[in-house]
Each structure stands twice: as structure tokens, then as C-alpha cells.
XYZ file of C-alpha atoms in Angstrom:
562
model
C -14.843 13.755 -29.493
C -10.951 15.210 -28.584
C -7.809 14.163 -30.100
C -3.949 14.495 -29.897
C -1.431 14.458 -32.589
C 1.317 13.012 -32.909
C 3.941 12.768 -36.711
C 2.890 9.283 -36.213
C -0.563 8.886 -34.677
C -3.835 10.493 -33.761
C -5.661 9.199 -30.618
C -8.943 9.873 -29.092
C -9.371 10.513 -25.235
C -11.503 11.161 -23.061
C -12.450 14.963 -21.092
C -11.467 12.765 -17.783
C -8.427 12.088 -19.101
C -7.941 16.120 -20.459
C -8.435 17.065 -16.722
C -6.247 15.070 -15.509
C -3.274 15.991 -17.921
C -4.761 19.536 -16.833
C -4.614 19.085 -13.095
C -1.214 18.296 -13.499
C 0.039 22.120 -14.079
C -3.346 23.252 -11.998
C -1.692 21.749 -9.263
C 1.920 23.492 -8.563
C -0.288 26.646 -8.333
C -0.923 25.263 -4.686
C 2.288 26.583 -3.891
C 0.307 29.236 -2.197
C -2.054 27.738 -0.465
C 0.310 25.324 1.837
C 3.952 23.730 1.745
C 6.013 23.352 -0.814
C 6.167 19.723 0.679
C 2.627 19.596 -0.008
C 3.017 21.118 -3.573
C 5.384 18.469 -5.290
C 2.522 15.399 -2.918
C 0.071 17.422 -5.384
C 2.063 17.930 -7.733
C 3.125 14.275 -8.489
C -0.625 12.675 -7.667
C -1.818 15.312 -11.244
C 1.918 13.422 -13.127
C 0.957 10.191 -12.320
C -3.324 10.857 -13.596
C -1.331 12.366 -16.577
C 1.411 10.129 -17.423
C -1.430 7.295 -18.029
C -3.531 9.499 -19.248
C -4.018 9.226 -23.289
C -4.148 12.828 -23.673
C -0.498 13.429 -21.592
C 2.415 15.131 -23.051
C 4.410 12.373 -21.285
C 3.458 9.775 -23.243
C 4.582 6.347 -22.491
C 5.633 6.075 -26.359
C 8.018 9.455 -25.684
C 11.492 9.742 -23.215
C 9.957 11.158 -20.073
C 11.872 14.580 -19.241
C 14.808 14.068 -18.016
C 14.584 15.188 -14.056
C 18.212 17.187 -14.465
C 16.215 20.116 -16.371
C 14.521 20.544 -13.405
C 15.070 22.212 -9.788
C 15.517 19.430 -6.850
C 11.976 19.502 -5.563
C 10.095 18.391 -8.812
C 12.251 15.092 -10.166
C 7.979 13.566 -9.465
C 7.608 10.276 -8.520
C 5.035 8.065 -7.418
C 3.846 4.517 -6.734
C 0.183 4.548 -8.282
C -0.984 3.764 -10.917
C -4.457 4.506 -12.477
C -6.652 4.065 -15.432
C -9.264 6.705 -16.600
C -12.207 6.978 -18.827
C -10.731 5.750 -22.042
C -13.940 6.968 -24.811
C -15.984 8.994 -23.842
C -19.575 8.453 -24.421
C -21.928 10.200 -27.302
C -23.454 13.460 -26.210
C -20.617 15.594 -24.289
C -23.668 17.367 -21.808
C -24.124 14.063 -20.635
C -20.133 13.019 -19.935
C -19.829 10.767 -17.032
C -16.964 10.075 -14.648
C -16.418 6.745 -12.545
C -16.246 6.862 -8.855
C -13.978 3.938 -7.876
C -13.425 2.306 -4.165
C -9.760 1.823 -4.136
C -8.615 -1.108 -2.615
C -4.743 -2.426 -2.909
C -5.874 -6.170 -1.807
C -7.204 -6.465 -5.514
C -10.655 -6.001 -4.577
C -12.796 -5.705 -7.394
C -13.329 -1.795 -8.295
C -17.165 -0.567 -7.615
C -18.144 1.918 -10.221
C -21.039 4.537 -9.844
C -21.758 6.894 -12.630
C -21.781 10.798 -11.567
C -23.230 13.189 -14.007
C -20.359 16.171 -15.070
C -20.730 19.580 -16.631
C -19.561 20.498 -20.043
C -15.917 20.197 -20.587
C -15.303 23.794 -21.155
C -17.282 23.987 -18.213
C -15.076 21.880 -16.203
C -12.098 23.404 -17.168
C -12.934 26.770 -16.989
C -10.813 27.313 -13.589
C -7.233 26.544 -15.677
C -8.431 28.658 -18.356
C -6.058 31.069 -17.484
C -2.977 29.287 -17.317
C -3.114 26.836 -20.619
C -3.534 30.668 -22.499
C 0.182 30.902 -21.282
C 1.804 28.424 -23.389
C -0.215 29.074 -26.678
C 2.253 27.597 -29.180
C 2.178 24.015 -26.883
C -1.821 24.960 -26.220
C -2.836 22.219 -23.997
C -7.124 23.273 -24.140
C -9.548 21.510 -25.761
C -9.603 21.375 -29.466
C -12.504 23.886 -30.809
C -13.816 21.047 -33.755
C -12.304 17.158 -34.304
C -10.180 18.315 -37.122
C -7.919 21.160 -35.075
C -5.922 19.184 -32.642
C -3.108 20.006 -30.652
C 0.071 20.129 -31.483
C 2.707 16.959 -29.713
C 5.659 18.109 -28.662
C 8.302 17.135 -29.619
C 11.097 16.164 -26.220
C 13.133 19.489 -26.030
C 9.766 21.139 -26.146
C 8.624 18.538 -23.392
C 11.897 20.414 -20.804
C 11.153 23.193 -22.088
C 7.248 23.535 -20.889
C 8.227 21.906 -17.322
C 10.374 25.140 -17.186
C 7.281 27.610 -18.341
C 5.769 25.689 -16.031
C 8.221 26.164 -12.920
C 8.059 30.173 -13.102
C 4.292 30.176 -13.152
C 4.069 27.976 -10.378
C 6.071 30.925 -8.921
C 4.753 34.144 -10.554
C 1.922 32.696 -12.587
C -2.420 32.873 -11.543
C -3.267 31.911 -8.220
C -6.282 28.454 -8.551
C -7.573 26.645 -6.266
C -8.067 23.854 -9.037
C -9.412 20.968 -6.956
C -12.657 22.856 -6.040
C -13.698 23.016 -9.233
C -13.696 19.956 -10.035
C -16.684 16.785 -8.995
C -16.298 15.771 -5.824
C -15.200 11.813 -6.975
C -12.327 13.695 -8.994
C -11.202 15.524 -5.720
C -11.064 12.539 -4.059
C -9.953 10.345 -6.138
C -6.829 12.903 -6.258
C -6.343 12.317 -2.722
C -5.618 9.293 -3.182
C -2.406 9.664 -3.512
C -1.519 12.175 -0.852
C 0.258 10.488 2.132
C -1.130 10.673 5.788
C 1.075 13.750 7.037
C 0.138 15.896 3.659
C -3.326 14.595 4.037
C -3.734 16.807 7.731
C -2.361 19.846 5.542
C -5.329 19.846 3.182
C -8.086 19.961 5.621
C -6.578 22.884 6.544
C -6.675 25.046 3.435
C -10.205 25.605 3.253
C -13.682 23.865 4.318
C -14.488 22.829 0.772
C -10.822 20.899 1.748
C -11.464 20.079 5.084
C -14.822 17.764 3.387
C -12.040 15.889 0.683
C -9.964 15.604 3.309
C -12.412 14.038 5.760
C -13.640 11.751 3.418
C -13.682 7.893 4.421
C -13.144 5.885 1.480
C -9.320 8.753 0.602
C -9.013 7.470 4.434
C -9.198 3.876 3.524
C -6.289 4.262 0.681
C -4.298 5.129 3.112
C -4.288 2.797 5.522
C -4.035 0.071 2.626
C -1.722 1.555 0.489
C 0.565 0.658 3.799
C 1.622 -2.812 2.884
C 3.033 -3.314 6.723
C -0.268 -2.099 7.971
C -2.627 -5.775 8.327
C -6.136 -5.131 9.760
C -8.609 -7.750 10.791
C -12.397 -6.779 9.990
C -14.433 -7.489 13.024
C -17.580 -9.604 11.380
C -20.491 -9.234 11.526
C -22.916 -10.138 14.689
C -26.170 -12.312 13.896
C -29.321 -10.476 14.561
C -31.289 -11.136 17.275
C -35.118 -12.025 17.471
C -37.102 -14.502 15.321
C -37.079 -13.531 11.664
C -34.468 -10.693 11.394
C -31.960 -12.521 9.695
C -32.728 -12.392 6.536
C -34.003 -8.543 6.409
C -31.656 -5.559 5.100
C -32.633 -2.989 7.383
C -30.457 -5.908 9.708
C -27.326 -6.440 7.826
C -27.191 -2.433 7.795
C -27.029 -2.024 10.857
C -24.937 -5.019 11.942
C -22.477 -3.979 9.123
C -21.017 -0.219 10.531
C -18.635 1.044 8.483
C -15.492 1.767 10.075
C -14.103 4.844 10.758
C -11.053 4.701 8.995
C -9.028 8.360 9.703
C -9.710 6.539 12.712
C -7.713 3.795 11.853
C -5.137 5.374 10.705
C -3.992 7.375 13.065
C -4.777 4.486 16.101
C -2.617 2.617 13.311
C 0.615 4.939 12.939
C 0.624 5.465 16.463
C 0.897 1.766 17.025
C 3.744 1.641 14.563
C 5.303 4.951 16.915
C 5.368 2.628 20.549
C 7.291 -0.279 18.211
C 10.504 2.609 19.194
C 10.412 2.590 22.471
C 10.283 -0.381 25.396
C 6.864 -1.818 25.779
C 5.784 -3.694 29.404
C 5.098 -7.107 29.636
C 4.285 -10.126 31.793
C 5.336 -13.076 32.997
C 3.007 -15.841 32.159
C 3.785 -19.114 34.404
C 1.705 -22.481 34.008
C 4.737 -25.252 32.243
C 6.575 -26.709 34.896
C 10.038 -27.170 32.663
C 11.363 -25.372 29.566
C 8.976 -23.815 27.101
C 10.028 -24.966 23.416
C 7.619 -22.721 21.564
C 4.270 -20.867 20.867
C 2.382 -19.646 18.121
C -0.540 -17.711 18.851
C -3.505 -15.352 17.500
C -6.030 -13.222 18.068
C -7.606 -14.666 21.063
C -5.355 -17.459 22.765
C -1.961 -18.266 22.737
C -0.212 -22.407 22.313
C 2.987 -22.910 23.908
C 4.434 -26.814 23.889
C 6.629 -27.463 26.573
C 9.009 -29.608 27.726
C 7.046 -31.299 30.506
C 5.464 -33.103 28.110
C 1.972 -30.604 27.857
C 0.737 -27.814 25.000
C -1.570 -25.140 26.867
C -3.794 -22.608 25.840
C -3.840 -19.544 26.886
C -7.075 -16.754 26.829
C -4.516 -13.944 24.663
C -6.541 -11.197 26.741
C -7.002 -12.052 30.870
C -3.508 -14.494 29.920
C -5.329 -17.875 32.150
C -4.723 -21.234 30.913
C -7.493 -22.326 29.585
C -6.437 -26.083 28.440
C -3.828 -28.395 28.624
C -3.099 -30.887 26.421
C -1.429 -34.453 26.761
C -0.704 -36.974 24.300
C 3.315 -36.989 24.075
C 5.350 -38.927 26.376
C 8.296 -36.912 25.850
C 8.690 -32.863 25.338
C 7.174 -31.240 22.583
C 9.437 -29.976 20.553
C 8.254 -27.636 17.979
C 4.351 -27.228 17.211
C 1.237 -24.711 14.757
C -2.640 -24.456 14.198
C -5.105 -22.882 12.307
C -8.598 -22.515 12.266
C -9.949 -26.341 12.456
C -5.967 -28.980 13.741
C -3.184 -27.816 16.201
C 0.014 -29.561 14.562
C 2.751 -31.167 17.560
C 6.804 -32.173 17.104
C 8.278 -34.285 19.853
C 11.210 -36.058 21.336
C 9.160 -39.239 21.022
C 9.287 -39.583 17.760
C 5.964 -38.905 16.667
C 3.516 -36.494 14.825
C -0.080 -36.046 16.557
C -2.834 -34.184 15.054
C -5.102 -32.511 17.446
C -9.127 -31.678 16.699
C -8.745 -27.788 17.072
C -12.797 -27.575 18.344
C -11.929 -30.374 20.623
C -9.046 -30.589 21.031
C -8.737 -33.853 21.093
C -5.789 -36.130 18.988
C -7.013 -36.919 15.421
C -4.589 -38.989 14.207
C -0.317 -40.192 15.547
C 1.761 -39.668 12.136
C 5.191 -42.360 13.030
C 8.088 -42.304 11.022
C 11.130 -40.567 12.491
C 13.215 -43.068 13.921
C 15.095 -39.946 16.707
C 12.844 -37.073 17.752
C 11.072 -34.343 15.507
C 12.430 -31.314 15.766
C 10.371 -28.511 13.507
C 6.733 -29.444 11.725
C 4.299 -26.823 9.525
C 1.786 -27.670 7.610
C -1.088 -25.762 4.913
C -4.195 -28.065 3.154
C -2.709 -30.160 1.748
C 0.680 -30.855 3.304
C 2.277 -31.391 6.424
C 6.263 -31.018 6.694
C 8.175 -32.412 9.502
C 12.282 -32.400 10.017
C 14.085 -34.257 12.350
C 17.660 -34.457 14.608
C 17.501 -38.212 11.712
C 18.747 -35.715 8.689
C 15.191 -36.767 6.881
C 12.569 -34.197 6.195
C 9.290 -36.004 5.744
C 6.650 -35.638 3.704
C 2.546 -36.375 5.249
C -0.653 -35.946 3.846
C -2.965 -33.378 5.850
C -6.195 -35.100 5.593
C -5.067 -38.852 5.271
C -1.820 -39.167 7.920
C -0.209 -40.826 5.104
C 3.472 -40.395 4.231
C 3.894 -39.633 0.546
C 8.028 -39.279 0.480
C 11.544 -38.856 2.403
C 13.785 -36.649 1.215
C 17.296 -36.492 1.966
C 20.201 -34.529 1.432
C 21.811 -33.027 4.853
C 24.382 -33.605 6.712
C 23.526 -32.800 9.951
C 20.170 -32.986 12.169
C 17.294 -30.977 10.194
C 16.729 -28.269 12.904
C 13.894 -25.755 10.849
C 11.560 -26.117 8.171
C 8.966 -24.267 6.287
C 6.635 -24.624 3.269
C 4.852 -22.026 1.080
C 2.680 -23.118 -1.893
C 4.528 -26.523 -2.152
C 8.619 -25.478 -1.636
C 10.382 -26.202 1.840
C 13.096 -24.774 3.252
C 15.306 -26.704 5.675
C 17.799 -25.328 7.529
C 20.223 -27.907 8.882
C 23.356 -28.161 11.493
C 25.747 -28.614 8.625
C 25.469 -24.514 8.548
C 23.674 -25.580 4.635
C 20.382 -24.015 4.200
C 17.795 -26.597 1.208
C 14.984 -25.682 -1.235
C 13.253 -28.443 -1.973
C 9.609 -28.992 -4.630
C 7.035 -31.181 -1.642
C 5.737 -32.106 -4.547
C 8.335 -34.199 -6.514
C 11.286 -34.468 -3.262
C 13.763 -32.987 -5.366
C 15.975 -30.736 -3.428
C 16.093 -27.246 -5.860
C 18.959 -24.746 -4.848
C 21.130 -24.660 -1.606
C 21.681 -21.845 0.445
C 25.317 -20.912 1.717
C 26.941 -18.684 3.833
C 26.867 -19.448 7.046
C 29.716 -21.038 9.148
C 28.129 -23.403 12.339
C 24.979 -24.944 12.112
C 21.703 -23.484 11.869
C 19.178 -23.164 14.338
C 16.152 -21.631 13.131
C 14.289 -20.059 9.371
C 11.344 -19.013 7.922
C 10.006 -18.408 4.567
C 7.518 -16.594 2.776
C 7.910 -17.151 -0.531
C 10.913 -14.763 -2.222
C 12.321 -14.541 0.851
C 14.642 -16.008 3.505
C 15.527 -15.465 7.087
C 18.083 -17.548 8.708
C 20.002 -17.932 12.360
C 22.544 -19.492 13.178
C 25.017 -20.254 16.041
C 27.448 -17.920 14.338
C 25.330 -15.997 16.181
C 24.135 -13.528 12.958
C 20.735 -13.506 10.845
C 21.927 -13.079 7.577
C 19.023 -12.580 5.021
C 18.230 -14.169 1.401
C 16.944 -13.862 -2.049
C 14.988 -16.877 -3.369
C 15.516 -16.402 -7.113
C 18.957 -15.904 -6.964
C 20.010 -17.325 -3.919
C 22.088 -14.348 -3.111
C 22.619 -13.398 1.027
C 21.555 -9.161 0.689
C 22.489 -8.516 4.311
C 23.875 -9.792 7.533
C 22.157 -8.063 10.724
C 25.013 -8.586 13.724
C 24.317 -7.898 17.614
C 23.474 -11.442 18.852
C 26.449 -12.392 21.580
C 25.105 -16.356 21.401
C 23.394 -18.572 19.142
C 20.162 -17.126 17.578
C 17.301 -19.763 18.216
C 14.618 -18.106 16.683
C 13.505 -15.965 14.128
C 10.385 -14.697 13.296
C 9.675 -11.988 10.101
C 6.752 -9.717 9.694
C 5.959 -6.589 8.607
C 9.434 -5.086 7.387
C 10.073 -6.047 11.063
C 12.374 -9.513 12.100
C 12.115 -9.968 15.712
C 14.859 -12.710 17.309
C 15.465 -14.489 20.400
C 19.184 -15.897 22.050
C 21.131 -17.519 24.114
C 22.442 -14.379 25.186
C 19.078 -13.753 27.179
C 17.352 -11.420 24.449
C 14.357 -10.626 22.366
C 15.822 -7.585 19.741
C 14.048 -6.128 16.886
C 15.632 -5.635 13.633
C 14.132 -3.590 10.392
C 14.240 -5.825 7.534
C 14.855 -3.541 4.873
C 18.232 -1.559 6.927
C 19.493 -3.989 9.148
C 19.552 -1.336 11.891
C 18.847 -2.614 15.176
C 16.130 -1.006 16.170
C 14.597 -2.479 19.882
C 16.865 -4.669 22.153
C 14.551 -6.038 24.906
C 17.570 -7.198 27.574
C 15.911 -7.725 30.502
C 13.098 -10.472 29.940
C 13.991 -13.979 30.379
C 17.046 -14.868 32.976
C 18.185 -18.187 30.464
C 18.408 -18.850 26.808
C 15.195 -17.954 24.743
C 13.927 -20.404 22.571
C 11.312 -19.168 20.100
C 9.497 -15.777 19.767
C 6.278 -14.793 17.179
C 4.930 -10.902 16.622
C 1.550 -9.685 15.039
C 1.171 -5.254 15.325
C 0.876 -4.979 18.778
C 2.731 -7.684 20.410
C 6.188 -9.632 21.022
C 5.718 -12.729 22.741
C 8.523 -15.270 23.924
C 9.807 -18.602 25.752
C 12.943 -19.743 27.825
C 14.516 -22.518 29.430
C 13.153 -20.055 32.137
C 9.835 -22.036 32.275
C 8.297 -18.544 31.460
C 6.752 -17.079 27.914
C 7.576 -12.973 28.581
C 4.052 -11.000 26.768
C 6.009 -7.764 25.851
C 3.074 -5.451 24.622
C 3.153 -2.376 22.262
C -0.745 -1.540 22.399
C -0.292 0.540 25.895
C -4.545 1.535 26.707
C -5.466 1.468 22.933
C -8.037 -1.803 21.760
C -5.501 -3.154 19.484
C -7.739 -5.529 18.721
C -8.583 -4.861 15.428
C -4.716 -4.988 13.744
C -3.753 -8.209 14.888
């Protein structure tokens, strides 16, 4: 057992954690193998490992070294944290480490034991470096009582300066090639896509590490704005094949995460250029609302109908008739479509049969917006009220009042409802109790549209602006200006906001900076009523009776990303 000593306590650590800590210092010698930027990246990775291992000189019980003592390029930061083995096996000659299948979506880690050599053999490549630090030695102790000295804060600063000097003048050590494959690839889980491409050029060994599929999977899943739709295994063919292991292996082909990363990166770059556009015609009057997924587009119109379109062929496949006036709003999931109309009713449709299940009546004026989940249907109306309905039975549960004007838009998330009204006020409600929790004020003209994801609200108004709000504090974070008329519709996701306006344009915004990324001015010839977007498409509808599909995918198959 190894230990790390401090004036207050002694810590026992594993050989794996010790290796991770040594890796911090060895990583800096990559200066001689590749660019300075990549050296920073790997050093940050190693620092992250060492910082979270019990042996680390930068223990959470002590203050971190001041970055002012380091050159600017050596200030370490990395968003990842990790846990390493904290207690070694009883017999050091049979040490094991764990191989983690990283997932940033919260999946449980899978572990497999991999035999290692003894600690001294494993640390041999970095032994030379450690001898330069005789007074602050990090070498493994020769006995349980002979432990390394735990340095003070000032000594840590001096140690950092010594290591930076070693990076420029010390021995050249290829530490990564000397580590077990599982540890080497695990370190590369923390390298970004750009620098991982450089890793592949260093040597054959590093190229092998850089091709590891799990490394590329980690890179893809770390990008929070990147989403992927995993294709479902095809049903096996032939009698008796459904339960055989061989058939399951054939159907579940592993994904090429490296290719997915490059395709997704290329798609992201295309959002900086003008997309191609295709126009869908079929409704005989204004198209008020739209929603789409990876296979279909659903639209509602002033011609009283709801139409289903094939996303890939762009042909109309079904037309639903049930409302007696304009279809103003709709939402669907895998089981149902819910639509609201100027005829004051809400219809719940069966997604599979395309037939009405029930009609909800209670509003005294047109239903301007609807949303639902597995428990509630929320509707808002020109009659200034918001109604909460039981999704399963269709029973009216409660009516929420408080707005002084038409309620033009509602959004539902985890039992909370956000509403936007012509009275210039946004309200946050508890759907379970009907109580108003908070008012958001800032727009100086009526609101037309809103979206809510639980932590952030984005609203559009007749004052020609878009506002971004923090739900927890009620504070307006940003005001986006650029439209020259009412902002009628918006949709945000993946750090982008797409908005449509009565100025006939569709605009794309960076949600973090508020910067206008793309202006699509030559699509519609009249007011834009609704927009929705995915990673590869924007679909907009208008008073001009058309639906426009703005396509960023080019010739590539982008279906996994929609």
C-alpha cells in the first residue's frame, strides 16, 4: 500500500492513481512531439486526472496554485472530472485497472479488469523526470512508513515552475506509448476533435490510440448540442432466428463514431452558409402551424385541415378534417396529435389511425396554442384563459386566469407552464395547483410566441425583439434585435434560436452571444407564422400558403442527427 502524507493526515492511494498523477508531469514533454496547443490540451487532461486522484499535489484540501505564477499557456482547465481506483488489490503483482465506457448521457459505466505490470515497471518511463524533483519526490515509496512529503502551497508553485522548465529543457519522454492501452485511450477521451487528429500523426502507436472507437464516441457525446438517433436493430428474418445470439450480433452493427463526428462537424459548418430550399404547396390558405420529426411534417391551415407530409419525398400523405374553422396550433408525439382551432375546440387524434379520439370544449374564443405531455393538455385562448385538461380522460382539471389580454402561446415542462400574452406579460404557473409563480416583465408590446425548457424562456414580441430569460432569477439575460416587424414565432435548441417574423424573414441566432448567424430573407412573400428546426433543417410556414424546407444537409445522409 502506498500513502501520501500531510501534516494532518495520511492518504492511501492506488498505483493507478499514482500513474495518473505522474502523467501530469510527463504530458508536458509532448512539446517535442507535436504542437504547443496540443501540449496544453494533453497537460490539461493529465492535470484533470491528477487533480481528482488522492495522490495529487493539488488536493482539494489545499488551495490550487495561482495561475499568475505560470505562463499563460500553462493555465489548466478542463470540464471533465473522473474517478480512479482508490484502493489497490492486496497483491501488487496482480494489479488491475478499469476500462470505462464513457457516456455523457448518464449511462452506467461498464468495467472490465485488465492485468497490469508492477507499479515500478509501469512508472519506469517517467523515472528520469522524477529524479529532477529530489526534494519533492513523487516516486513510490519503498515501504509503508517511508512516504513522500506533502508540499506546502509555496512549494507547489515552485514545483510548477520547475516542471515548466523541464518541459522546455528536460528529457523527451513518450509517456503515452508506455501506458497500458486502456489508460492511454482513456486519457484521449479528454482531447478535443481537432487535437485528436494531430495525435494520429505522431506515431503508429499513437495513431492506433487515436482510431479507438470509444475515444471518438466520447468526443461526440461530450458535445451537448450534438444529438444522435440510434437506428433500431432490424427484426431478424427466418424461423427461429429471433432469439439467437448470432442474429442479434448481425442486426446490431456498431456505429463508426469517428465518421459520425466528421459528418456532424461538417453539418455544423454548413449552418454558416445559405441552405438549399424546397417549397411545399398543398394547403389552399394560410399555413399557421408546423411540427416535424425524422420522418414526417405535420401542418395546420386556415383551410380547416391538418396535412401530413413525408419528410424525404416532400409529398402529402394524409389530410385530416375535423375542425370547422382555421387550425391555429398543433403538437404531436408518437401516440397522438392535439390540435386547436378558431372554432374554440381542441381535438385529440390517434397518430396511428389518424382518427379523432375526443374533442375538448370549454374555451369561449379561438384556441391559440396547445401543448401536452403524458399527464396534461394545456390550451390557451383569445378568451384570456389557460385550461389544464387530463390527457387520458379529456376532463377539464382547472382554468388559470390572470392575463388581461389574449394568451397567444403556452409551453409545458415538468408540470410548469409558461404563458405569453398580448398584455406584455409572461407568467410562470404550476399546472398541478393552478397558482401563478412568477411574472416576467420587459417587453413593451404584446407577446406573440414563447418557448420554455425548464431553466430558460425565450420570447418574441410585437416590439420586434427576442428576449432570453433566466427562470430561476426572473432576469432578462439578453435582448436580440434585428427583425423589423412583429416576431411571430421562434424555436430554440442546440444553442441556436430560429425566429420568423411579419417582416417575411427567418433568422438564425447564437443563443449564447445573441449574434445573428444567418438571415434567410428570400423565402416567403408574406408573414411568417411558424418555424421549427432540427440539426439539418429549418421548416417555416407563412400566410403565402407555402411551407419551405431549408436544408443544410447537402448530399450527405443526415438522418442520424435529426
